[in-house]
Amino acid sequence: MRRIGVVGCGLMGSGIAEICARAELDVIVVEADEAGVSIGRRQIENSLGRAVAAGKMSGTQRAVAFDRITFETDIGALHDRDLVIEAVSEDEDLKVHVFKQVDKVIEHEKVLLASNTSSIPIMKLAMATRRPEKVVGLHFFNPAPVLPLVELVTSLLTSPETAAKAERFATTTLRKRIVRSKDRAGFVVNALLIPYLLSAIRMLESGFATAEDIDAGMVDGCAHPMGPLALTDLIGLDTTKAVAESLYEEFKEALYAPPPLLSRMVEAGLLGRKTGRGFYEYPNR
Ligand code: CAA
């Protein structure tokens, strides 16, 4: 699979497009409009710039990788792809809509359709297409160019051949490590991570400890690279809430229910790093 399509060029889509280009694949990224294209393009340029500054690639390699990415606003541009990875925001209706559209423009029956969803069962997306056996979850972690893991999620209808191809793509082509998950909301990582993040938010909300102390407790006491509130800011409060809602809808367990503070912050547009303010402020985002 050498011709890759990525739908959505936000935090995750831009990282996925970047790692595909760095793996010498031909990448077409589709965004909803020109404003989305220019934000996505800038994110990829910045991340490639950080990779050069960190000595992970040369300036020439950066230019070659960037040239492998084409930006489009017409989903029809994906018609000749071997694999399309959907990475739009964590909204079930939107993702179902994207899967329907991609399914229409892709004619070749061999093409694989993957979702980077963090939490929505793959079956719900697969059933929006005429090829549920070709639909699989490939869930990357933020920042995708840095974190080595991909969750491989197969639905009841994903064919073994699709699963094997997706696994080869993630491990051999992208050089990621995979963990396999059944098709349950949240898969492995978010089913564990989200209750932890929500607990930290409840702890802050109840006045139990300050944000700085909650985070320092986990960084210095448990050697996590970031504390839970800083991590929620990195993931995005809107995404965290959306993932929590998918988990709550699936399992109806209180530990997955978004706390009121998270809901109020999302309503206020305090979404974390991407908007310059979440639990912390990011003046130079
Ligand atoms: N390309 C390649 N390498 C890069 C890079 C880039 N764009 N940007 C940074 N790096 C490299 C750096 O060179 C460095 O490498 P070395 O260790 O070899 O020196 C490494 O990545 C770390 O980068 P920095 O030193 O710049 O930054 P840091 O040490 O402060 O780490 C972090 C930043 C990687 C974000 C780290 O804090 C971290 O891992 N945090 C936790 C992130 C996490 O948990 N993410 C998962 C979120 S959950 C999710 O995504 C799923 C979901 O569905 C919600």
mmCIF file of C-alpha atoms and ligand atoms in Angstrom:
data_model
loop_
_atom_site.group_PDB
_atom_site.id
_atom_site.type_symbol
_atom_site.label_atom_id
_atom_site.label_comp_id
_atom_site.label_asym_id
_atom_site.label_seq_id
_atom_site.Cartn_x
_atom_site.Cartn_y
_atom_site.Cartn_z
ATOM 1 C CA MET A 1 0.000 0.000 0.000
ATOM 2 C CA ARG A 2 1.937 3.031 -1.286
ATOM 3 C CA ARG A 3 -0.839 5.531 -2.099
ATOM 4 C CA ILE A 4 -2.340 6.788 1.125
ATOM 5 C CA GLY A 5 -5.246 9.148 1.713
ATOM 6 C CA VAL A 6 -5.768 10.950 5.017
ATOM 7 C CA VAL A 7 -9.103 12.659 5.689
ATOM 8 C CA GLY A 8 -8.762 15.457 8.232
ATOM 9 C CA CYS A 9 -5.562 17.356 8.951
ATOM 10 C CA GLY A 10 -5.977 18.413 12.563
ATOM 11 C CA LEU A 11 -3.762 17.260 15.441
ATOM 12 C CA MET A 12 -3.910 13.588 14.496
ATOM 13 C CA GLY A 13 -4.406 13.749 10.714
ATOM 14 C CA SER A 14 -1.374 16.003 10.286
ATOM 15 C CA GLY A 15 0.794 13.638 12.355
ATOM 16 C CA ILE A 16 -0.421 10.584 10.415
ATOM 17 C CA ALA A 17 0.186 12.314 7.063
ATOM 18 C CA GLU A 18 3.672 13.271 8.257
ATOM 19 C CA ILE A 19 4.689 9.758 9.292
ATOM 20 C CA CYS A 20 3.346 8.307 6.043
ATOM 21 C CA ALA A 21 5.390 10.855 4.049
ATOM 22 C CA ARG A 22 8.452 10.079 6.180
ATOM 23 C CA ALA A 23 7.922 6.395 5.320
ATOM 24 C CA GLU A 24 8.277 7.401 1.625
ATOM 25 C CA LEU A 25 4.587 6.965 0.791
ATOM 26 C CA ASP A 26 2.584 9.142 -1.559
ATOM 27 C CA VAL A 27 0.062 11.022 0.601
ATOM 28 C CA ILE A 28 -3.078 12.978 -0.269
ATOM 29 C CA VAL A 29 -4.626 14.871 2.631
ATOM 30 C CA VAL A 30 -8.226 16.050 2.341
ATOM 31 C CA GLU A 31 -9.503 18.883 4.505
ATOM 32 C CA ALA A 32 -12.939 20.496 4.497
ATOM 33 C CA ASP A 33 -11.763 23.889 3.199
ATOM 34 C CA GLU A 34 -8.709 26.030 2.422
ATOM 35 C CA ALA A 35 -8.521 27.310 6.013
ATOM 36 C CA GLY A 36 -8.239 23.699 7.237
ATOM 37 C CA VAL A 37 -5.572 23.011 4.593
ATOM 38 C CA SER A 38 -3.460 25.940 5.683
ATOM 39 C CA ILE A 39 -3.668 25.023 9.400
ATOM 40 C CA GLY A 40 -2.793 21.377 8.609
ATOM 41 C CA ARG A 41 0.055 22.363 6.291
ATOM 42 C CA ARG A 42 1.509 24.625 8.995
ATOM 43 C CA GLN A 43 1.281 21.859 11.621
ATOM 44 C CA ILE A 44 3.169 19.436 9.389
ATOM 45 C CA GLU A 45 5.804 22.062 8.532
ATOM 46 C CA ASN A 46 6.295 22.848 12.235
ATOM 47 C CA SER A 47 6.574 19.204 13.224
ATOM 48 C CA LEU A 48 9.041 18.427 10.428
ATOM 49 C CA GLY A 49 10.982 21.507 11.559
ATOM 50 C CA ARG A 50 11.123 20.081 15.105
ATOM 51 C CA ALA A 51 12.350 16.764 13.715
ATOM 52 C CA VAL A 52 15.180 18.559 11.871
ATOM 53 C CA ALA A 53 16.039 20.629 14.959
ATOM 54 C CA ALA A 54 16.145 17.410 17.030
ATOM 55 C CA GLY A 55 18.550 15.832 14.515
ATOM 56 C CA LYS A 56 15.998 13.171 13.459
ATOM 57 C CA MET A 57 16.196 14.129 9.774
ATOM 58 C CA SER A 58 18.150 16.444 7.469
ATOM 59 C CA GLY A 59 16.784 19.581 5.822
ATOM 60 C CA THR A 60 16.785 17.754 2.486
ATOM 61 C CA GLN A 61 14.846 14.792 3.893
ATOM 62 C CA ARG A 62 12.353 17.239 5.348
ATOM 63 C CA ALA A 63 11.806 18.904 1.963
ATOM 64 C CA VAL A 64 11.428 15.515 0.219
ATOM 65 C CA ALA A 65 8.938 14.311 2.848
ATOM 66 C CA PHE A 66 6.884 17.492 2.603
ATOM 67 C CA ASP A 67 6.794 17.214 -1.222
ATOM 68 C CA ARG A 68 5.213 13.771 -0.911
ATOM 69 C CA ILE A 69 2.081 15.344 0.601
ATOM 70 C CA THR A 70 -0.633 16.857 -1.590
ATOM 71 C CA PHE A 71 -3.401 18.890 0.047
ATOM 72 C CA GLU A 72 -6.936 18.798 -1.391
ATOM 73 C CA THR A 73 -10.411 19.957 -0.428
ATOM 74 C CA ASP A 74 -12.254 17.534 -2.747
ATOM 75 C CA ILE A 75 -12.704 14.038 -1.338
ATOM 76 C CA GLY A 76 -12.854 12.761 -4.939
ATOM 77 C CA ALA A 77 -9.050 13.173 -5.001
ATOM 78 C CA LEU A 78 -8.863 9.917 -3.012
ATOM 79 C CA HIS A 79 -10.209 7.754 -5.851
ATOM 80 C CA ASP A 80 -6.852 6.090 -6.634
ATOM 81 C CA ARG A 81 -5.685 5.393 -3.052
ATOM 82 C CA ASP A 82 -4.693 1.961 -1.685
ATOM 83 C CA LEU A 83 -5.533 2.911 1.899
ATOM 84 C CA VAL A 84 -7.583 5.802 3.286
ATOM 85 C CA ILE A 85 -7.189 6.754 6.953
ATOM 86 C CA GLU A 86 -10.006 8.859 8.391
ATOM 87 C CA ALA A 87 -8.853 11.291 11.098
ATOM 88 C CA VAL A 88 -11.638 13.868 11.435
ATOM 89 C CA SER A 89 -12.857 15.006 14.851
ATOM 90 C CA GLU A 90 -14.280 12.499 17.301
ATOM 91 C CA ASP A 91 -17.903 12.877 16.225
ATOM 92 C CA GLU A 92 -19.788 9.747 15.198
ATOM 93 C CA ASP A 93 -22.133 11.451 12.701
ATOM 94 C CA LEU A 94 -19.231 13.219 11.014
ATOM 95 C CA LYS A 95 -17.165 10.043 10.793
ATOM 96 C CA VAL A 96 -20.110 8.058 9.387
ATOM 97 C CA HIS A 97 -20.602 10.809 6.786
ATOM 98 C CA VAL A 98 -16.904 10.673 5.821
ATOM 99 C CA PHE A 99 -16.962 6.876 5.507
ATOM 100 C CA LYS A 100 -20.023 7.082 3.227
ATOM 101 C CA GLN A 101 -18.315 9.668 1.035
ATOM 102 C CA VAL A 102 -14.998 7.806 0.836
ATOM 103 C CA ASP A 103 -16.814 4.559 0.048
ATOM 104 C CA LYS A 104 -18.511 6.300 -2.891
ATOM 105 C CA VAL A 105 -15.342 7.701 -4.469
ATOM 106 C CA ILE A 106 -13.223 4.543 -4.079
ATOM 107 C CA GLU A 107 -14.041 2.105 -6.846
ATOM 108 C CA HIS A 108 -11.359 -0.552 -6.412
ATOM 109 C CA GLU A 109 -12.551 -3.350 -4.143
ATOM 110 C CA LYS A 110 -9.070 -3.988 -2.684
ATOM 111 C CA VAL A 111 -8.823 -0.589 -0.990
ATOM 112 C CA LEU A 112 -8.681 -0.565 2.822
ATOM 113 C CA LEU A 113 -10.543 2.026 4.854
ATOM 114 C CA ALA A 114 -9.164 2.779 8.321
ATOM 115 C CA SER A 115 -10.324 5.041 11.114
ATOM 116 C CA ASN A 116 -8.123 6.766 13.663
ATOM 117 C CA THR A 117 -11.083 6.966 16.041
ATOM 118 C CA SER A 118 -10.087 6.900 19.708
ATOM 119 C CA SER A 119 -13.323 5.420 20.901
ATOM 120 C CA ILE A 120 -16.125 4.893 18.389
ATOM 121 C CA PRO A 121 -16.774 1.201 17.626
ATOM 122 C CA ILE A 122 -15.438 0.360 14.151
ATOM 123 C CA MET A 123 -18.631 -1.536 13.320
ATOM 124 C CA LYS A 124 -20.591 1.733 13.337
ATOM 125 C CA LEU A 125 -18.272 3.120 10.627
ATOM 126 C CA ALA A 126 -17.958 -0.144 8.683
ATOM 127 C CA MET A 127 -21.728 -0.384 8.282
ATOM 128 C CA ALA A 128 -21.753 3.012 6.540
ATOM 129 C CA THR A 129 -19.832 1.416 3.653
ATOM 130 C CA ARG A 130 -20.414 -1.297 1.043
ATOM 131 C CA ARG A 131 -17.248 -3.079 2.222
ATOM 132 C CA PRO A 132 -17.341 -3.681 6.005
ATOM 133 C CA GLU A 133 -14.786 -6.478 5.583
ATOM 134 C CA LYS A 134 -12.253 -3.851 4.399
ATOM 135 C CA VAL A 135 -12.762 -1.497 7.366
ATOM 136 C CA VAL A 136 -10.364 -1.506 10.312
ATOM 137 C CA GLY A 137 -9.282 0.738 13.196
ATOM 138 C CA LEU A 138 -5.732 2.131 13.164
ATOM 139 C CA HIS A 139 -5.517 4.328 16.220
ATOM 140 C CA PHE A 140 -2.393 6.492 16.538
ATOM 141 C CA PHE A 141 -1.256 8.459 19.598
ATOM 142 C CA ASN A 142 -0.482 12.139 19.925
ATOM 143 C CA PRO A 143 2.172 13.219 18.939
ATOM 144 C CA ALA A 144 1.987 10.578 16.195
ATOM 145 C CA PRO A 145 5.531 11.181 14.870
ATOM 146 C CA VAL A 146 6.928 10.506 18.355
ATOM 147 C CA LEU A 147 4.772 7.859 20.053
ATOM 148 C CA PRO A 148 5.447 4.318 18.807
ATOM 149 C CA LEU A 149 2.020 2.727 19.344
ATOM 150 C CA VAL A 150 -0.890 1.992 17.018
ATOM 151 C CA GLU A 151 -3.997 0.154 18.219
ATOM 152 C CA LEU A 152 -5.269 -2.302 15.616
ATOM 153 C CA VAL A 153 -9.011 -2.743 15.977
ATOM 154 C CA THR A 154 -10.963 -5.338 14.018
ATOM 155 C CA SER A 155 -14.750 -5.445 13.946
ATOM 156 C CA LEU A 156 -16.812 -8.636 13.781
ATOM 157 C CA LEU A 157 -16.852 -8.183 9.999
ATOM 158 C CA THR A 158 -13.209 -7.180 9.317
ATOM 159 C CA SER A 159 -11.644 -9.906 7.166
ATOM 160 C CA PRO A 160 -8.441 -11.626 8.355
ATOM 161 C CA GLU A 161 -6.776 -10.410 5.130
ATOM 162 C CA THR A 162 -7.631 -6.781 5.939
ATOM 163 C CA ALA A 163 -6.326 -7.191 9.498
ATOM 164 C CA ALA A 164 -3.069 -8.715 8.216
ATOM 165 C CA LYS A 165 -2.555 -5.929 5.645
ATOM 166 C CA ALA A 166 -3.269 -3.217 8.220
ATOM 167 C CA GLU A 167 -0.853 -4.851 10.649
ATOM 168 C CA ARG A 168 1.904 -5.031 8.005
ATOM 169 C CA PHE A 169 1.303 -1.398 7.126
ATOM 170 C CA ALA A 170 1.594 -0.227 10.756
ATOM 171 C CA THR A 171 4.580 -2.394 11.679
ATOM 172 C CA THR A 172 6.662 -2.924 8.531
ATOM 173 C CA THR A 173 5.908 0.282 6.639
ATOM 174 C CA LEU A 174 5.446 2.784 9.486
ATOM 175 C CA ARG A 175 7.620 0.920 12.004
ATOM 176 C CA LYS A 176 5.078 1.262 14.799
ATOM 177 C CA ARG A 177 4.324 -1.251 17.516
ATOM 178 C CA ILE A 178 0.752 -2.519 17.513
ATOM 179 C CA VAL A 179 -1.565 -3.734 20.211
ATOM 180 C CA ARG A 180 -4.733 -5.526 19.155
ATOM 181 C CA SER A 181 -8.104 -4.637 20.585
ATOM 182 C CA LYS A 182 -11.619 -5.976 20.292
ATOM 183 C CA ASP A 183 -14.147 -3.535 18.893
ATOM 184 C CA ARG A 184 -15.270 -1.964 22.180
ATOM 185 C CA ALA A 185 -15.538 1.797 22.795
ATOM 186 C CA GLY A 186 -12.175 3.197 23.909
ATOM 187 C CA PHE A 187 -10.270 0.066 22.838
ATOM 188 C CA VAL A 188 -7.362 -0.728 25.196
ATOM 189 C CA VAL A 189 -5.649 2.591 25.845
ATOM 190 C CA ASN A 190 -8.522 5.026 26.222
ATOM 191 C CA ALA A 191 -10.603 2.595 28.285
ATOM 192 C CA LEU A 192 -7.762 2.890 30.817
ATOM 193 C CA LEU A 193 -6.535 6.442 30.194
ATOM 194 C CA ILE A 194 -9.822 8.365 30.148
ATOM 195 C CA PRO A 195 -11.055 7.332 33.647
ATOM 196 C CA TYR A 196 -7.630 8.410 34.963
ATOM 197 C CA LEU A 197 -7.852 11.832 33.275
ATOM 198 C CA LEU A 198 -11.456 12.290 34.446
ATOM 199 C CA SER A 199 -10.412 11.402 38.018
ATOM 200 C CA ALA A 200 -7.754 14.126 37.916
ATOM 201 C CA ILE A 201 -10.362 16.644 36.692
ATOM 202 C CA ARG A 202 -12.754 15.589 39.490
ATOM 203 C CA MET A 203 -9.911 15.956 41.981
ATOM 204 C CA LEU A 204 -9.249 19.507 40.763
ATOM 205 C CA GLU A 205 -12.965 20.323 40.657
ATOM 206 C CA SER A 206 -13.470 19.233 44.273
ATOM 207 C CA GLY A 207 -10.571 21.383 45.495
ATOM 208 C CA PHE A 208 -8.618 18.332 46.628
ATOM 209 C CA ALA A 209 -5.330 19.696 45.176
ATOM 210 C CA THR A 210 -4.095 22.295 42.687
ATOM 211 C CA ALA A 211 -3.557 21.493 38.998
ATOM 212 C CA GLU A 212 0.194 21.883 39.427
ATOM 213 C CA ASP A 213 0.292 19.506 42.394
ATOM 214 C CA ILE A 214 -1.899 16.886 40.718
ATOM 215 C CA ASP A 215 0.395 16.907 37.683
ATOM 216 C CA ALA A 216 3.615 17.021 39.711
ATOM 217 C CA GLY A 217 2.344 14.043 41.718
ATOM 218 C CA MET A 218 2.167 11.873 38.618
ATOM 219 C CA VAL A 219 5.301 13.228 36.896
ATOM 220 C CA ASP A 220 7.608 13.131 39.893
ATOM 221 C CA GLY A 221 5.886 10.380 41.834
ATOM 222 C CA CYS A 222 5.127 7.939 39.020
ATOM 223 C CA ALA A 223 7.555 9.021 36.257
ATOM 224 C CA HIS A 224 4.823 9.829 33.742
ATOM 225 C CA PRO A 225 6.122 12.163 31.011
ATOM 226 C CA MET A 226 3.258 14.602 31.700
ATOM 227 C CA GLY A 227 0.647 14.992 34.412
ATOM 228 C CA PRO A 228 -3.003 14.153 33.637
ATOM 229 C CA LEU A 229 -4.182 17.768 33.320
ATOM 230 C CA ALA A 230 -1.304 18.758 31.018
ATOM 231 C CA LEU A 231 -2.038 15.600 29.017
ATOM 232 C CA THR A 232 -5.729 16.514 28.751
ATOM 233 C CA ASP A 233 -4.624 19.913 27.408
ATOM 234 C CA LEU A 234 -2.446 18.107 24.828
ATOM 235 C CA ILE A 235 -5.212 15.719 23.742
ATOM 236 C CA GLY A 236 -7.813 18.521 23.684
ATOM 237 C CA LEU A 237 -10.631 18.871 26.209
ATOM 238 C CA ASP A 238 -13.235 18.474 23.456
ATOM 239 C CA THR A 239 -11.689 15.179 22.322
ATOM 240 C CA THR A 240 -11.361 13.967 25.916
ATOM 241 C CA LYS A 241 -15.042 14.717 26.523
ATOM 242 C CA ALA A 242 -16.103 13.070 23.254
ATOM 243 C CA VAL A 243 -14.142 9.917 24.084
ATOM 244 C CA ALA A 244 -15.602 9.861 27.615
ATOM 245 C CA GLU A 245 -19.107 10.145 26.144
ATOM 246 C CA SER A 246 -18.513 7.211 23.768
ATOM 247 C CA LEU A 247 -17.267 5.119 26.693
ATOM 248 C CA TYR A 248 -20.204 6.156 28.871
ATOM 249 C CA GLU A 249 -22.667 5.389 26.094
ATOM 250 C CA GLU A 250 -21.180 1.923 25.636
ATOM 251 C CA PHE A 251 -20.687 0.835 29.283
ATOM 252 C CA LYS A 252 -22.966 3.153 31.340
ATOM 253 C CA GLU A 253 -20.401 3.219 34.117
ATOM 254 C CA ALA A 254 -20.004 6.349 36.250
ATOM 255 C CA LEU A 255 -16.223 6.364 35.910
ATOM 256 C CA TYR A 256 -16.613 7.337 32.248
ATOM 257 C CA ALA A 257 -19.075 10.222 32.812
ATOM 258 C CA PRO A 258 -17.532 13.618 31.923
ATOM 259 C CA PRO A 259 -17.328 15.782 35.079
ATOM 260 C CA PRO A 260 -19.175 19.144 34.951
ATOM 261 C CA LEU A 261 -15.889 21.128 34.986
ATOM 262 C CA LEU A 262 -14.818 19.414 31.749
ATOM 263 C CA SER A 263 -18.184 20.155 30.134
ATOM 264 C CA ARG A 264 -18.108 23.844 31.204
ATOM 265 C CA MET A 265 -14.546 24.286 29.897
ATOM 266 C CA VAL A 266 -15.480 22.745 26.543
ATOM 267 C CA GLU A 267 -18.548 25.015 26.310
ATOM 268 C CA ALA A 268 -16.258 27.983 27.092
ATOM 269 C CA GLY A 269 -13.885 27.041 24.264
ATOM 270 C CA LEU A 270 -11.056 26.298 26.726
ATOM 271 C CA LEU A 271 -9.920 23.261 24.759
ATOM 272 C CA GLY A 272 -6.268 23.092 25.825
ATOM 273 C CA ARG A 273 -3.125 23.785 23.796
ATOM 274 C CA LYS A 274 -4.951 24.191 20.510
ATOM 275 C CA THR A 275 -6.944 27.204 21.768
ATOM 276 C CA GLY A 276 -4.186 28.600 24.005
ATOM 277 C CA ARG A 277 -5.953 27.792 27.275
ATOM 278 C CA GLY A 278 -7.144 24.702 29.101
ATOM 279 C CA PHE A 279 -6.020 23.764 32.598
ATOM 280 C CA TYR A 280 -2.909 25.824 31.766
ATOM 281 C CA GLU A 281 -2.224 28.758 29.440
ATOM 282 C CA TYR A 282 -0.212 28.471 26.206
ATOM 283 C CA PRO A 283 0.531 31.998 25.037
ATOM 284 C CA ASN A 284 2.960 30.856 22.294
ATOM 285 C CA ARG A 285 0.991 27.973 20.830
HETATM 286 N N1 CAA B 1 9.431 14.370 14.921
HETATM 287 C C1 CAA B 1 10.301 13.462 15.401
HETATM 288 N N2 CAA B 1 10.756 13.447 16.673
HETATM 289 C C2 CAA B 1 10.326 14.404 17.485
HETATM 290 C C3 CAA B 1 9.429 15.400 17.062
HETATM 291 C C4 CAA B 1 8.992 15.355 15.719
HETATM 292 N N3 CAA B 1 8.117 16.231 15.241
HETATM 293 N N4 CAA B 1 9.163 16.213 18.110
HETATM 294 C C5 CAA B 1 9.852 15.744 19.150
HETATM 295 N N5 CAA B 1 10.553 14.658 18.766
HETATM 296 C C6 CAA B 1 11.407 13.804 19.608
HETATM 297 C C7 CAA B 1 12.490 14.591 20.326
HETATM 298 O O1 CAA B 1 13.617 14.716 19.510
HETATM 299 C C8 CAA B 1 12.767 13.702 21.516
HETATM 300 O O2 CAA B 1 13.529 12.591 21.092
HETATM 301 P P1 CAA B 1 14.689 11.949 22.023
HETATM 302 O O3 CAA B 1 13.955 11.340 23.190
HETATM 303 O O4 CAA B 1 15.336 10.935 21.124
HETATM 304 O O5 CAA B 1 15.567 13.100 22.388
HETATM 305 C C9 CAA B 1 11.380 13.185 21.870
HETATM 306 O O6 CAA B 1 10.619 13.286 20.649
HETATM 307 C C10 CAA B 1 10.703 14.020 22.955
HETATM 308 O O7 CAA B 1 10.542 15.345 22.485
HETATM 309 P P2 CAA B 1 10.923 16.654 23.321
HETATM 310 O O8 CAA B 1 12.210 16.427 24.062
HETATM 311 O O9 CAA B 1 10.827 17.821 22.410
HETATM 312 O O10 CAA B 1 9.732 16.850 24.300
HETATM 313 P P3 CAA B 1 9.442 16.191 25.671
HETATM 314 O O11 CAA B 1 10.556 15.348 26.170
HETATM 315 O O12 CAA B 1 8.921 17.301 26.476
HETATM 316 O O13 CAA B 1 8.254 15.199 25.281
HETATM 317 C C11 CAA B 1 6.076 14.518 24.624
HETATM 318 C C12 CAA B 1 7.054 15.671 24.716
HETATM 319 C C13 CAA B 1 6.574 13.539 23.558
HETATM 320 C C14 CAA B 1 4.746 15.090 24.211
HETATM 321 C C15 CAA B 1 6.050 13.803 26.008
HETATM 322 O O14 CAA B 1 5.747 14.742 27.004
HETATM 323 C C16 CAA B 1 5.010 12.714 26.050
HETATM 324 O O15 CAA B 1 5.214 11.612 25.555
HETATM 325 N N6 CAA B 1 3.876 13.017 26.680
HETATM 326 C C17 CAA B 1 2.771 12.059 26.805
HETATM 327 C C18 CAA B 1 1.957 12.076 25.538
HETATM 328 C C19 CAA B 1 0.864 11.076 25.588
HETATM 329 O O16 CAA B 1 0.586 10.406 26.575
HETATM 330 N N7 CAA B 1 0.168 10.987 24.452
HETATM 331 C C20 CAA B 1 -0.963 10.097 24.318
HETATM 332 C C21 CAA B 1 -2.175 10.917 24.358
HETATM 333 S S1 CAA B 1 -3.596 9.894 24.226
HETATM 334 C C22 CAA B 1 -3.870 9.868 22.588
HETATM 335 O O17 CAA B 1 -3.251 10.438 21.769
HETATM 336 C C23 CAA B 1 -4.972 9.001 22.201
HETATM 337 C C24 CAA B 1 -6.294 9.499 22.206
HETATM 338 O O18 CAA B 1 -7.026 8.851 21.513
HETATM 339 C C25 CAA B 1 -6.875 10.541 23.017
#
